[in-house]
């Protein structure tokens, strides 16, 4: 399956692009955060377009389509236990200072192995986007 997915991803013709990281957000919400993320201001259309292309490839291979609305973001933390709650007000204030451009120049297929000390990530496939 990985070799077929890698082969199909290799066919993607997509140019590098910039996105603007801005602000802090929380999934599902700030009262019960399970994920803390940096938002995407500019470039979200490109990220969404790339996500649609990849989802088209994976759905043809039998993976189910995502039912939730796609929200471009950069995950910075996952919260396993809800107590004590993170200092949302401090994080939100800090997020106001985030205003950086990031070049998106690769697609990576990652494997995560969950361990008692945290996940271990491994690249299974890397594709450089065109310049």
PDB file of C-alpha atoms in Angstrom:
ATOM      1  CA  UNK A   1       0.000   0.000   0.000  1.00  0.00           C
ATOM      2  CA  UNK A   2       2.803   2.462   0.903  1.00  0.00           C
ATOM      3  CA  UNK A   3       4.605   1.867  -2.400  1.00  0.00           C
ATOM      4  CA  UNK A   4       1.409   2.492  -4.392  1.00  0.00           C
ATOM      5  CA  UNK A   5       0.597   5.606  -2.370  1.00  0.00           C
ATOM      6  CA  UNK A   6       4.170   6.881  -2.825  1.00  0.00           C
ATOM      7  CA  UNK A   7       3.965   6.261  -6.577  1.00  0.00           C
ATOM      8  CA  UNK A   8       0.678   8.176  -6.820  1.00  0.00           C
ATOM      9  CA  UNK A   9       1.998  11.055  -4.683  1.00  0.00           C
ATOM     10  CA  UNK A  10       5.044  11.272  -6.961  1.00  0.00           C
ATOM     11  CA  UNK A  11       2.730  12.261  -9.831  1.00  0.00           C
ATOM     12  CA  UNK A  12       1.546  15.411  -8.060  1.00  0.00           C
ATOM     13  CA  UNK A  13       2.622  18.563  -9.899  1.00  0.00           C
ATOM     14  CA  UNK A  14       2.532  21.353  -7.342  1.00  0.00           C
ATOM     15  CA  UNK A  15       4.767  24.366  -6.827  1.00  0.00           C
ATOM     16  CA  UNK A  16       6.253  25.496  -3.531  1.00  0.00           C
ATOM     17  CA  UNK A  17       4.342  28.255  -1.840  1.00  0.00           C
ATOM     18  CA  UNK A  18       4.362  30.507   1.194  1.00  0.00           C
ATOM     19  CA  UNK A  19       1.879  30.469   3.990  1.00  0.00           C
ATOM     20  CA  UNK A  20       1.577  32.994   6.745  1.00  0.00           C
ATOM     21  CA  UNK A  21       1.394  31.526  10.239  1.00  0.00           C
ATOM     22  CA  UNK A  22      -0.658  33.744  12.500  1.00  0.00           C
ATOM     23  CA  UNK A  23      -2.298  33.363  15.898  1.00  0.00           C
ATOM     24  CA  UNK A  24      -3.039  30.450  18.212  1.00  0.00           C
ATOM     25  CA  UNK A  25      -6.132  28.250  18.098  1.00  0.00           C
ATOM     26  CA  UNK A  26      -7.571  25.245  19.894  1.00  0.00           C
ATOM     27  CA  UNK A  27      -9.409  22.095  18.768  1.00  0.00           C
ATOM     28  CA  UNK A  28     -12.199  21.466  19.511  1.00  0.00           C
ATOM     29  CA  UNK A  29     -12.410  24.792  21.396  1.00  0.00           C
ATOM     30  CA  UNK A  30     -10.602  26.923  24.001  1.00  0.00           C
ATOM     31  CA  UNK A  31     -12.717  25.585  26.893  1.00  0.00           C
ATOM     32  CA  UNK A  32     -11.782  21.960  26.243  1.00  0.00           C
ATOM     33  CA  UNK A  33      -8.599  22.076  24.147  1.00  0.00           C
ATOM     34  CA  UNK A  34      -7.182  18.778  22.903  1.00  0.00           C
ATOM     35  CA  UNK A  35      -4.933  20.356  20.256  1.00  0.00           C
ATOM     36  CA  UNK A  36      -3.101  23.687  20.303  1.00  0.00           C
ATOM     37  CA  UNK A  37      -2.255  25.011  16.858  1.00  0.00           C
ATOM     38  CA  UNK A  38      -0.881  27.992  14.965  1.00  0.00           C
ATOM     39  CA  UNK A  39      -3.370  29.337  12.454  1.00  0.00           C
ATOM     40  CA  UNK A  40      -2.807  29.940   8.760  1.00  0.00           C
ATOM     41  CA  UNK A  41      -3.644  33.378   7.402  1.00  0.00           C
ATOM     42  CA  UNK A  42      -2.307  33.629   3.842  1.00  0.00           C
ATOM     43  CA  UNK A  43      -1.759  30.526   1.725  1.00  0.00           C
ATOM     44  CA  UNK A  44      -4.661  28.512   3.102  1.00  0.00           C
ATOM     45  CA  UNK A  45      -6.168  28.187  -0.383  1.00  0.00           C
ATOM     46  CA  UNK A  46      -2.980  26.479  -1.610  1.00  0.00           C
ATOM     47  CA  UNK A  47      -2.879  24.157   1.425  1.00  0.00           C
ATOM     48  CA  UNK A  48      -6.552  23.292   0.879  1.00  0.00           C
ATOM     49  CA  UNK A  49      -5.960  22.614  -2.822  1.00  0.00           C
ATOM     50  CA  UNK A  50      -3.044  20.307  -2.029  1.00  0.00           C
ATOM     51  CA  UNK A  51      -5.105  18.531   0.658  1.00  0.00           C
ATOM     52  CA  UNK A  52      -7.908  17.916  -1.868  1.00  0.00           C
ATOM     53  CA  UNK A  53      -5.450  16.431  -4.359  1.00  0.00           C
ATOM     54  CA  UNK A  54      -3.983  14.117  -1.711  1.00  0.00           C
ATOM     55  CA  UNK A  55      -7.431  13.110  -0.428  1.00  0.00           C
ATOM     56  CA  UNK A  56      -8.421  12.235  -4.002  1.00  0.00           C
ATOM     57  CA  UNK A  57      -5.404   9.927  -4.238  1.00  0.00           C
ATOM     58  CA  UNK A  58      -5.979   8.281  -0.859  1.00  0.00           C
ATOM     59  CA  UNK A  59      -9.720   7.777  -1.426  1.00  0.00           C
ATOM     60  CA  UNK A  60      -8.973   5.913  -4.689  1.00  0.00           C
ATOM     61  CA  UNK A  61      -6.783   3.591  -2.613  1.00  0.00           C
ATOM     62  CA  UNK A  62      -9.687   2.834  -0.268  1.00  0.00           C
ATOM     63  CA  UNK A  63      -9.095   5.309   2.551  1.00  0.00           C
ATOM     64  CA  UNK A  64     -12.294   7.034   3.718  1.00  0.00           C
ATOM     65  CA  UNK A  65     -12.732  10.721   2.947  1.00  0.00           C
ATOM     66  CA  UNK A  66     -12.572  13.123   5.882  1.00  0.00           C
ATOM     67  CA  UNK A  67     -16.035  14.250   6.953  1.00  0.00           C
ATOM     68  CA  UNK A  68     -14.888  17.283   8.934  1.00  0.00           C
ATOM     69  CA  UNK A  69     -14.247  20.610   7.220  1.00  0.00           C
ATOM     70  CA  UNK A  70     -10.538  21.040   6.433  1.00  0.00           C
ATOM     71  CA  UNK A  71      -8.877  23.784   8.480  1.00  0.00           C
ATOM     72  CA  UNK A  72      -5.248  24.521   7.536  1.00  0.00           C
ATOM     73  CA  UNK A  73      -3.124  24.754  10.693  1.00  0.00           C
ATOM     74  CA  UNK A  74       0.215  23.831  12.260  1.00  0.00           C
ATOM     75  CA  UNK A  75      -0.188  21.549  15.280  1.00  0.00           C
ATOM     76  CA  UNK A  76       2.165  22.546  18.093  1.00  0.00           C
ATOM     77  CA  UNK A  77       0.793  20.442  20.982  1.00  0.00           C
ATOM     78  CA  UNK A  78      -1.661  17.688  21.808  1.00  0.00           C
ATOM     79  CA  UNK A  79      -3.233  17.533  25.247  1.00  0.00           C
ATOM     80  CA  UNK A  80      -3.907  14.014  26.507  1.00  0.00           C
ATOM     81  CA  UNK A  81      -5.339  14.831  29.910  1.00  0.00           C
ATOM     82  CA  UNK A  82      -7.675  17.786  30.425  1.00  0.00           C
ATOM     83  CA  UNK A  83      -6.345  18.731  33.874  1.00  0.00           C
ATOM     84  CA  UNK A  84      -4.840  21.130  34.622  1.00  0.00           C
ATOM     85  CA  UNK A  85      -6.165  23.163  31.717  1.00  0.00           C
ATOM     86  CA  UNK A  86      -3.559  25.031  29.669  1.00  0.00           C
ATOM     87  CA  UNK A  87      -3.305  28.792  30.239  1.00  0.00           C
ATOM     88  CA  UNK A  88      -5.506  29.671  27.265  1.00  0.00           C
ATOM     89  CA  UNK A  89      -5.372  33.424  27.903  1.00  0.00           C
ATOM     90  CA  UNK A  90      -1.556  33.438  27.977  1.00  0.00           C
ATOM     91  CA  UNK A  91      -1.341  31.258  24.853  1.00  0.00           C
ATOM     92  CA  UNK A  92      -3.823  33.475  23.014  1.00  0.00           C
ATOM     93  CA  UNK A  93      -1.840  36.601  23.956  1.00  0.00           C
ATOM     94  CA  UNK A  94       1.372  34.902  22.794  1.00  0.00           C
ATOM     95  CA  UNK A  95      -0.388  33.933  19.556  1.00  0.00           C
ATOM     96  CA  UNK A  96      -0.960  37.603  18.745  1.00  0.00           C
ATOM     97  CA  UNK A  97       2.813  37.910  18.256  1.00  0.00           C
ATOM     98  CA  UNK A  98       2.994  35.056  15.721  1.00  0.00           C
ATOM     99  CA  UNK A  99       3.128  36.563  12.254  1.00  0.00           C
ATOM    100  CA  UNK A 100       5.645  34.626  10.148  1.00  0.00           C
ATOM    101  CA  UNK A 101       5.894  33.303   6.614  1.00  0.00           C
ATOM    102  CA  UNK A 102       6.759  29.623   6.145  1.00  0.00           C
ATOM    103  CA  UNK A 103       7.791  28.050   2.836  1.00  0.00           C
ATOM    104  CA  UNK A 104       5.951  24.838   2.021  1.00  0.00           C
ATOM    105  CA  UNK A 105       8.419  22.937  -0.144  1.00  0.00           C
ATOM    106  CA  UNK A 106       7.778  19.236   0.545  1.00  0.00           C
ATOM    107  CA  UNK A 107       5.082  16.624   0.944  1.00  0.00           C
ATOM    108  CA  UNK A 108       5.883  14.022   3.594  1.00  0.00           C
ATOM    109  CA  UNK A 109       4.158  10.741   4.339  1.00  0.00           C
ATOM    110  CA  UNK A 110       4.795  10.144   8.030  1.00  0.00           C
ATOM    111  CA  UNK A 111       4.508   7.132  10.298  1.00  0.00           C
ATOM    112  CA  UNK A 112       3.867   7.738  13.980  1.00  0.00           C
ATOM    113  CA  UNK A 113       4.552   5.067  16.555  1.00  0.00           C
ATOM    114  CA  UNK A 114       2.946   5.757  19.919  1.00  0.00           C
ATOM    115  CA  UNK A 115       5.145   4.983  22.918  1.00  0.00           C
ATOM    116  CA  UNK A 116       4.725   5.628  26.663  1.00  0.00           C
ATOM    117  CA  UNK A 117       7.157   8.556  26.382  1.00  0.00           C
ATOM    118  CA  UNK A 118       5.441  10.075  23.355  1.00  0.00           C
ATOM    119  CA  UNK A 119       5.152   9.478  19.618  1.00  0.00           C
ATOM    120  CA  UNK A 120       8.102   8.635  17.396  1.00  0.00           C
ATOM    121  CA  UNK A 121       7.817  10.009  13.849  1.00  0.00           C
ATOM    122  CA  UNK A 122       9.404   8.487  10.761  1.00  0.00           C
ATOM    123  CA  UNK A 123       9.370   9.712   7.150  1.00  0.00           C
ATOM    124  CA  UNK A 124       8.065   6.991   4.816  1.00  0.00           C
ATOM    125  CA  UNK A 125       8.100   9.168   1.697  1.00  0.00           C
ATOM    126  CA  UNK A 126       9.314  12.686   0.872  1.00  0.00           C
ATOM    127  CA  UNK A 127       8.570  14.650  -2.297  1.00  0.00           C
ATOM    128  CA  UNK A 128      10.136  18.022  -3.026  1.00  0.00           C
ATOM    129  CA  UNK A 129       7.713  20.490  -4.570  1.00  0.00           C
ATOM    130  CA  UNK A 130       8.799  22.304  -7.717  1.00  0.00           C
ATOM    131  CA  UNK A 131      10.468  25.711  -7.393  1.00  0.00           C
TER     132      UNK A 131
END
